[in-house]
XYZ file of C-alpha atoms in Angstrom:
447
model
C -102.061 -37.484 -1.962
C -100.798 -33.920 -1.484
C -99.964 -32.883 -4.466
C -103.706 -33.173 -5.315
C -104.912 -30.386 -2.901
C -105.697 -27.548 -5.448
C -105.469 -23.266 -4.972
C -109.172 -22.799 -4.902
C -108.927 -19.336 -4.052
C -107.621 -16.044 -5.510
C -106.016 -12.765 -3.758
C -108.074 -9.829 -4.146
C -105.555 -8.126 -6.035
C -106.212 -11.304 -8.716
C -109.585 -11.183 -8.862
C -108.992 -7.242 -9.481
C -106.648 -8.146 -12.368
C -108.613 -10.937 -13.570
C -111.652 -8.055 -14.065
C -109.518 -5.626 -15.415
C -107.974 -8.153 -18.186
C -111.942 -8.926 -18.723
C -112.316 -5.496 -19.125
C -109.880 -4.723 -21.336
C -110.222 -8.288 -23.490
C -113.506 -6.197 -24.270
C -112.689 -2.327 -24.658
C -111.345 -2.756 -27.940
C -111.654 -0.930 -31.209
C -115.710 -1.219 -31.490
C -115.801 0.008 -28.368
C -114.124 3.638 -28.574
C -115.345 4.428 -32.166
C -119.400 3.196 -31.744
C -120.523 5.478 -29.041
C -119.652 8.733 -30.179
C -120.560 8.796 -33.279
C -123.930 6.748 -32.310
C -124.303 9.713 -30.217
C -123.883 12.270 -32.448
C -126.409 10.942 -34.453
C -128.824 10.269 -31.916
C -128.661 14.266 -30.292
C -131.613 14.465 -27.985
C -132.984 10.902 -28.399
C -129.301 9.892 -26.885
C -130.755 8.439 -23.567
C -133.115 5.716 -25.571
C -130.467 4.831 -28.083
C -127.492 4.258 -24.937
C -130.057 2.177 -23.199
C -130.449 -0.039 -26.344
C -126.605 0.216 -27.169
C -125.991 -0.960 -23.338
C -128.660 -3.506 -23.394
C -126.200 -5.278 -26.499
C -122.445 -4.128 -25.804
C -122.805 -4.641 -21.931
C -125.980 -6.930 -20.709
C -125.454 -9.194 -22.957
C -121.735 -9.764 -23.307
C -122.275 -9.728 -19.525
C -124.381 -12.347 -19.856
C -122.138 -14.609 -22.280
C -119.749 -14.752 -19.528
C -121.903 -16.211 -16.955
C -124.001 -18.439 -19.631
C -120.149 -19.550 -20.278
C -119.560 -20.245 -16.475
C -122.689 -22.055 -16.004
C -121.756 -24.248 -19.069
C -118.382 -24.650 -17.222
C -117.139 -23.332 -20.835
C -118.854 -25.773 -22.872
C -121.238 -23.365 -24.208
C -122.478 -25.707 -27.471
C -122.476 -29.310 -25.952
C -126.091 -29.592 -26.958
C -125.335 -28.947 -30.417
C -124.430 -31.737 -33.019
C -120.797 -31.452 -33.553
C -120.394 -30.736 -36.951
C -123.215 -28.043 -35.915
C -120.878 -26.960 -32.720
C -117.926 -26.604 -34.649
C -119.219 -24.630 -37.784
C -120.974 -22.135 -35.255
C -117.588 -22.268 -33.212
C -114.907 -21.585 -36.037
C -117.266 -18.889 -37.880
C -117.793 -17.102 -34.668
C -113.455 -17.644 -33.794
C -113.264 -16.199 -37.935
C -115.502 -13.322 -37.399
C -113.790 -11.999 -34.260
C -110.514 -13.139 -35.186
C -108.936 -12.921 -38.524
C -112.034 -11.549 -40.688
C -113.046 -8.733 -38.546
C -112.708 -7.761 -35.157
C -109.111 -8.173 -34.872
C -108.198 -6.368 -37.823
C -110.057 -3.674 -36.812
C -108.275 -3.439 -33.642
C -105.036 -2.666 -35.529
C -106.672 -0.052 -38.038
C -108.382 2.021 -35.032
C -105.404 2.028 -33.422
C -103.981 3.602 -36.362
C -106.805 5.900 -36.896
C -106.489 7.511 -33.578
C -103.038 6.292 -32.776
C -101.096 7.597 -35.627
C -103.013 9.461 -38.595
C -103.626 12.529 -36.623
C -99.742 13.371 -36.691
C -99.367 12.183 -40.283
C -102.389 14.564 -40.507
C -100.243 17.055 -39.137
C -96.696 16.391 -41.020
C -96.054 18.762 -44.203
C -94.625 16.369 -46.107
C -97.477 13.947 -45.973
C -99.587 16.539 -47.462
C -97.246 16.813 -50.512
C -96.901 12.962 -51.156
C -100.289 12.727 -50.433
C -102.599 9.399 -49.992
C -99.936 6.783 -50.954
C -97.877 8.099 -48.045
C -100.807 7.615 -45.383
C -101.979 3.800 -47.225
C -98.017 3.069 -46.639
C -97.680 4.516 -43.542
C -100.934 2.544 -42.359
C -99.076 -0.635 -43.763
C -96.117 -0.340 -41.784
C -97.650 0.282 -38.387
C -100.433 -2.355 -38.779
C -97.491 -4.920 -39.357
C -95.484 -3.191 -36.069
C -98.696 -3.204 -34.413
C -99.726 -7.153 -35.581
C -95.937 -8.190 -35.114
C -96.134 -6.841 -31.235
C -99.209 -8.665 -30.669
C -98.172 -11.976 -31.752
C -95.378 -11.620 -29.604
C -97.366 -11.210 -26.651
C -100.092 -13.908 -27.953
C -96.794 -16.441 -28.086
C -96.381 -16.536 -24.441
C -100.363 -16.596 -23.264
C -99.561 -17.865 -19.819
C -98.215 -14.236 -18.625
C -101.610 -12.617 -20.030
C -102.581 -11.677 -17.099
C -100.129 -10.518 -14.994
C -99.062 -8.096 -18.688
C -102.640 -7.166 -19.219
C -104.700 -7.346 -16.221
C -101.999 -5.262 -13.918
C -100.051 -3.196 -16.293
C -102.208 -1.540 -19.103
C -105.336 -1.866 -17.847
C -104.836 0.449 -14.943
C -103.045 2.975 -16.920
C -106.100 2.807 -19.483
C -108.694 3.236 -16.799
C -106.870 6.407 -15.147
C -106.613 7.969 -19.049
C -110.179 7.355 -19.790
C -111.179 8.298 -16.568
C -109.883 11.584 -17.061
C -111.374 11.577 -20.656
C -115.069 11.376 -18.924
C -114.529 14.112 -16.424
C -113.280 16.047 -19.149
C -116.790 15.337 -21.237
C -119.465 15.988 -18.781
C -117.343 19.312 -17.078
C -116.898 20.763 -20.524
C -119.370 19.699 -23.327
C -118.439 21.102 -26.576
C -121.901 22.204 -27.377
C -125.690 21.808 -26.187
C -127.086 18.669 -27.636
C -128.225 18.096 -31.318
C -130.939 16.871 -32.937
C -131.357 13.576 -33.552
C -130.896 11.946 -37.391
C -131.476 8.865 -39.307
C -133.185 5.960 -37.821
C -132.280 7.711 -34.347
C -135.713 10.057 -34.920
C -138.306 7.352 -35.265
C -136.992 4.168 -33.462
C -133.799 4.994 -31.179
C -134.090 2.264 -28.855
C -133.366 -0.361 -31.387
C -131.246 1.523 -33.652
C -129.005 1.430 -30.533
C -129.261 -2.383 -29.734
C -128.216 -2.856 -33.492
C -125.323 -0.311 -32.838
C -124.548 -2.242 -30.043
C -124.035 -5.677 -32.144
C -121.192 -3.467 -33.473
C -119.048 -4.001 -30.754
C -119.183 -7.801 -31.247
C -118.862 -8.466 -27.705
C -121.234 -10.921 -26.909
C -119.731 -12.805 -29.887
C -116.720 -12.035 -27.777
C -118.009 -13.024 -24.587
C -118.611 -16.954 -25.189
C -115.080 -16.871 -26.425
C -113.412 -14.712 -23.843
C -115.077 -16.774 -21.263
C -113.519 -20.046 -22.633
C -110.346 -18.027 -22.366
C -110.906 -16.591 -19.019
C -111.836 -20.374 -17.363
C -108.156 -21.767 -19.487
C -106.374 -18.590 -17.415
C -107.691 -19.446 -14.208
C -107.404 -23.621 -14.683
C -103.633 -22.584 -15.448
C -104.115 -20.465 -12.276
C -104.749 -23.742 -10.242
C -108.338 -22.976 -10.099
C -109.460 -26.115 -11.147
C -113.227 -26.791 -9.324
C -115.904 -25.595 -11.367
C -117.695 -23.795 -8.849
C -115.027 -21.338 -8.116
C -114.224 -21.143 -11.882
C -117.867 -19.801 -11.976
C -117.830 -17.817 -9.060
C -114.211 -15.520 -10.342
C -115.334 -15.488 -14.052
C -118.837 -13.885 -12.509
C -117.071 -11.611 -10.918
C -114.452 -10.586 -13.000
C -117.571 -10.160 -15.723
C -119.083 -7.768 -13.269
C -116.004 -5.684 -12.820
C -115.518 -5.402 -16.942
C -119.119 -4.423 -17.388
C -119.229 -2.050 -14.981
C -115.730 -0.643 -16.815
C -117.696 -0.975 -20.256
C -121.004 1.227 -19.095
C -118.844 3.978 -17.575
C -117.067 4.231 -20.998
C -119.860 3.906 -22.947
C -122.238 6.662 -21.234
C -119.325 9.307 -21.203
C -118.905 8.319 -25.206
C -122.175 8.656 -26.086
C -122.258 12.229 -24.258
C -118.903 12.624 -26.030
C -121.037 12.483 -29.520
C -123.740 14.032 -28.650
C -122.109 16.957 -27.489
C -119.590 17.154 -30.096
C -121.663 19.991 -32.306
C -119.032 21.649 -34.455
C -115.910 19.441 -33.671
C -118.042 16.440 -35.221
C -118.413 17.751 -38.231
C -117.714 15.411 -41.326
C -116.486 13.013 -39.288
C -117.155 9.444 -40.800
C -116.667 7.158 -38.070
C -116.643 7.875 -34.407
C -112.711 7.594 -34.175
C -112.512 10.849 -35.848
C -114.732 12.569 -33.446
C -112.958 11.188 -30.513
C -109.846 12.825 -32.211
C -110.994 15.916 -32.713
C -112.433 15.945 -29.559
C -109.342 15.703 -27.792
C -107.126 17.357 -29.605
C -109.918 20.857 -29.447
C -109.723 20.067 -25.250
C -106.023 19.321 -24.677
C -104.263 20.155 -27.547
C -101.266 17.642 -28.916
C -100.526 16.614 -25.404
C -104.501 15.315 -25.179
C -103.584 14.120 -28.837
C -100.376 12.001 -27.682
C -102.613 10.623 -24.656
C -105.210 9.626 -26.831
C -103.225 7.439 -29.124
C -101.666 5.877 -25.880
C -104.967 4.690 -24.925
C -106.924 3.641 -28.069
C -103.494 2.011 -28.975
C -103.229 0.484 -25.519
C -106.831 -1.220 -25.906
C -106.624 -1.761 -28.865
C -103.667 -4.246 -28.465
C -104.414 -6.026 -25.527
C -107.881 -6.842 -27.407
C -105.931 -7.727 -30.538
C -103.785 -10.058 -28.269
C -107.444 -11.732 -26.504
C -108.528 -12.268 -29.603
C -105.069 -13.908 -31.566
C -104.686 -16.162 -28.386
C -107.929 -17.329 -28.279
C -108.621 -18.115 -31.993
C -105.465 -20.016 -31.870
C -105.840 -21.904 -28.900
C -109.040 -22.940 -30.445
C -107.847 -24.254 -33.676
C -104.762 -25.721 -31.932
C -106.895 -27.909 -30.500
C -108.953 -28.338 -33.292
C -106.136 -29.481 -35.111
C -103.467 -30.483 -33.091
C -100.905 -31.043 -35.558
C -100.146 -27.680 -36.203
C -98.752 -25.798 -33.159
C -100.415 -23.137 -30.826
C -97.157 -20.943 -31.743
C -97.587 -21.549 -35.682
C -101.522 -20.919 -35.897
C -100.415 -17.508 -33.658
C -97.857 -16.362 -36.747
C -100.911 -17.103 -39.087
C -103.573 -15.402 -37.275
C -101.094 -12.147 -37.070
C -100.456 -11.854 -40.950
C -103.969 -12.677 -41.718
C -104.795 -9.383 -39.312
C -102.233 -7.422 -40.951
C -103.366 -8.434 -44.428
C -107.100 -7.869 -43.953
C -106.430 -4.264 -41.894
C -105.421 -2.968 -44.782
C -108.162 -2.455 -46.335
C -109.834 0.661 -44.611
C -111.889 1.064 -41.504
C -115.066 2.372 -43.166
C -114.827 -0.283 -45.825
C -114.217 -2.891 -42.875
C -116.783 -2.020 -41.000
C -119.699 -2.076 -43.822
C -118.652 -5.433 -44.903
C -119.124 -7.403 -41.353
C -122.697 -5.620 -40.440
C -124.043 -8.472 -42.952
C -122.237 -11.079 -41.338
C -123.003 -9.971 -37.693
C -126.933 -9.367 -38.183
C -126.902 -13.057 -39.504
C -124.841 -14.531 -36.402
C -125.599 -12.269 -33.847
C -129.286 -13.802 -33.454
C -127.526 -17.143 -32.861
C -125.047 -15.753 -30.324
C -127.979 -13.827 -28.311
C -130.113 -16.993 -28.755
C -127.288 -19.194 -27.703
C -126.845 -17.167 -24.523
C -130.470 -17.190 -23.642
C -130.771 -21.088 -23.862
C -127.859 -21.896 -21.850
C -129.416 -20.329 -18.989
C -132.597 -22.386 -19.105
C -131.085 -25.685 -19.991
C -132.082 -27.462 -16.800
C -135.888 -26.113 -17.505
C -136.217 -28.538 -20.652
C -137.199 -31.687 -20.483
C -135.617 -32.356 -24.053
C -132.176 -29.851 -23.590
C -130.752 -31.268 -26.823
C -133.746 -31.180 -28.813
C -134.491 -27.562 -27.633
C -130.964 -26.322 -27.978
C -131.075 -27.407 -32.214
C -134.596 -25.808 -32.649
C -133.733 -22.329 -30.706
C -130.399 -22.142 -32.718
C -131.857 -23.422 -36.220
C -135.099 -20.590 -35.818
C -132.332 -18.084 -34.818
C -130.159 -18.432 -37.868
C -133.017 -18.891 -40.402
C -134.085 -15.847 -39.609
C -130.830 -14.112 -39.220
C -130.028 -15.411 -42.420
C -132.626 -13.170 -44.008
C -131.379 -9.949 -41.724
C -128.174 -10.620 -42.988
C -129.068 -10.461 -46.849
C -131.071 -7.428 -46.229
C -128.368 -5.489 -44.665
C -126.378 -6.508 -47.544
C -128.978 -4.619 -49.450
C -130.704 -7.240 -51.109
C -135.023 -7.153 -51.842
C -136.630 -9.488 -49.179
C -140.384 -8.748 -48.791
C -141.650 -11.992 -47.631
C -140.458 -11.633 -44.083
C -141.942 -7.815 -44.312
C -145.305 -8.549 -42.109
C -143.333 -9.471 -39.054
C -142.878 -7.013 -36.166
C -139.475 -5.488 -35.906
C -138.510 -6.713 -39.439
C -137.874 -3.174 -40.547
C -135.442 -2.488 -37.468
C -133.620 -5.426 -38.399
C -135.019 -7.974 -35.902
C -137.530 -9.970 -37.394
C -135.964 -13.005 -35.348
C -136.421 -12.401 -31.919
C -140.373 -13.047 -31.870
C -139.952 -16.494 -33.170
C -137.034 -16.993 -31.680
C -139.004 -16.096 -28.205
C -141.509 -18.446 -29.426
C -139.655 -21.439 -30.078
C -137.774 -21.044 -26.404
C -141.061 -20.996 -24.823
C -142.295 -24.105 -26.973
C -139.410 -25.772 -26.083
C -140.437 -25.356 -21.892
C -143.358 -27.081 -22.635
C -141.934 -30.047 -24.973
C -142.900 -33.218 -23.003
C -139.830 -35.460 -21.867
C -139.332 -39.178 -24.441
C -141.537 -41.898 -23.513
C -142.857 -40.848 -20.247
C -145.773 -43.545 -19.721
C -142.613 -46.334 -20.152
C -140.766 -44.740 -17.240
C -143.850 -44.725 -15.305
C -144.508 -48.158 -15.270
């Protein structure tokens, strides 16, 4: 009988480490390039715009995680599974191979290593073929690392959650102070879409980060780290994935804000800057000089990996079991060429191909979220779950194809259609319809 008797509990010093890996699982590549250049665009309206970002890249990735707990991982058990598993290997595709991980390899050579190619003489002479190869080269040295640590998933956390974490806390830390004690400039004006609606120009922003994409995945992830902890009772599988959430959102917000004032106090260093890891460059290298500039790259390569190694490990642990006759080691090699192959095709270029994709999932995602946490209000879960989810990607379907830049006027009456989110009315409509659908066949049970 005693080998039965389970370690239901976790050292403080865990729990820490589980938060921290949470945290930096999360603080990838969206998260260091959005906010400041989000903030140099919205200037004055800055404090609208961060609430909106925060309300997508740290509510509700916050609340994946617990919607995940609460569905003891199985986030899409309502669903039809040919419906459960499209939704489940498009979102896996989108924040593994197609997009987010990619991206986590070309930030980190964005901020990691162009500014001393930048620098180097003979770059300048050879010219743009020597930066595309040099890009090449470290996105494979950078890929081939992370599948290395992706091949042995079971010592995640003690590499992760104790080691670089900590070390990327104290740097970024020291980044913040730096911002608020010494702003480049007063504040700027605001630009764009920031001037008339900055609240949800910044919750769009914040679908940038793909986090709560992230979060129903990383929360599968988290609850596979702790069973292999010996945390097998659901309730405290709930009760350390809450926590750790809290810990990594609290990490996220503190990053965020001092970004944000980052970019909107940039003035003259943000200057024809395209993206914001180009500010945060310049930035650092105006403040500290190449020693701020060596830091830097530590960092953003730092979270950069251990997010590229989250996202590798989970994506094949899915499809491992999706298809078990391929190994967890060989869909790891797979994932990591794919990333290296798809990084190379420029992070401005990257980024404007996946805001289609994301404004037509993210609707599901949010929706998916929301539902989980009422499940035990409906008295037809199932039913409810299919309608929510099918309302949510109808419209996002239409969001999506207008952010590709195509002509759709029919959907052009509905509030928030020109902000990009003409589906949360009827998606808020079709939640609340669903709390008042009347269980099957009640007058048969009665009797």
């Amino acid at each position: 009988m005693g080998h039965f008797v389970q370690n239901s509990n976790m050292s403080i010093g865990d729990t820490l480490g589980l938060g921290f890996m949470t945290f930096a699982f999360f603080l990838g590549a969206g998260n260091l390039i959005f906010p400041p250049f989000a903030g140099m665009l919205a200037g004055e309206n800055m404090t609208l715009a961060m609430l909106g970002f925060l309300v997508t890249a740290v509510g509700l990735p916050l609340a994946g995680l617990i919607a995940v707990a609460k569905a003891n991982g199985k986030v899409m058990a309502m669903l039809p599974a040919f419906a459960a598993t499209a939704l489940a290997v498009s979102i896996y595709i989108i924040i593994g191979p197609a997009f987010a991980a990619p991206r986590t390899g070309l930030v980190a050579f964005e901020i990691g290593a162009r500014p001393f190619l930048d620098n180097a003489e003979a770059v300048i002479q050879i010219g743009a073929l020597a930066l595309n190869q040099a890009q090449l080269f470290y996105t494979i040295g950078f890929f081939a690392l992370a599948m290395v640590l992706s091949l042995y998933p079971g010592k995640l956390l003690d590499s992760v959650g104790k080691v670089l974490t900590p070390i990327l806390i104290f740097l970024l830390v020291g980044l913040a102070v730096s911002v608020i004690v010494t702003p480049s400039a007063a504040v700027g004006a605001a630009t764009g879409d920031y001037i008339t609606s900055p609240l949800s120009k910044g919750i769009l922003e914040g679908y940038n980060t793909m986090d709560t994409l992230a979060s129903v995945i990383f929360g599968m992830l988290i609850i596979d780290i702790l069973r292999k902890k010996g945390i097998t009772e659901s309730k405290a599988q709930t009760r350390y994935l809450v926590r750790a959430a809290i810990i990594a959102a609290s990490g996220l917000a503190f990053v965020y804000i001092s970004l944000f004032y980052l970019g909107a106090t940039a003035g003259e260093i943000a200057a024809g800057a395209e993206n914001g890891g180009q500010i945060l460059t310049n930035y650092v290298t105006h403040e500290f000089g190449t020693m701020g500039t060596v830091l830097l790259a530590a960092v953003v390569s730092i979270a950069c990996l251990t997010t590229a190694v989250g996202l590798i490990t989970a994506c094949s642990e899915y499809f491992n079991e999706l298809l078990p006759k391929v190994s967890y080691k060989a869909f790891v090699i797979f994932f990591s060429l794919v990333c290296a192959t798809v990084a190379n095709v420029g992070l401005t270029q990257l980024i404007n191909i996946s805001i289609p994709v994301l404004m037509t999932i993210y609707p599901v995602a949010i929706a998916l979220v929301a539902i989980t946490f009422l499940t035990e209000r409906f008295a037809r879960p199932e039913f409810s779950h299919r309608l929510v989810l099918s309302v949510a990607l109808f419209f996002g379907v239409f969001d999506g194809l207008k952010a590709a830049g195509f002509e759709i006027n029919f959907l052009s009456f509905m509030p928030l259609h020109s902000e990009g989110m003409a589906w949360l009315l009827p998606v808020g409509i079709a939640i609340v319809a669903c709390l008042f659908v009347p269980a099957k066949n009640q007058t048969v049970a009665a009797s």
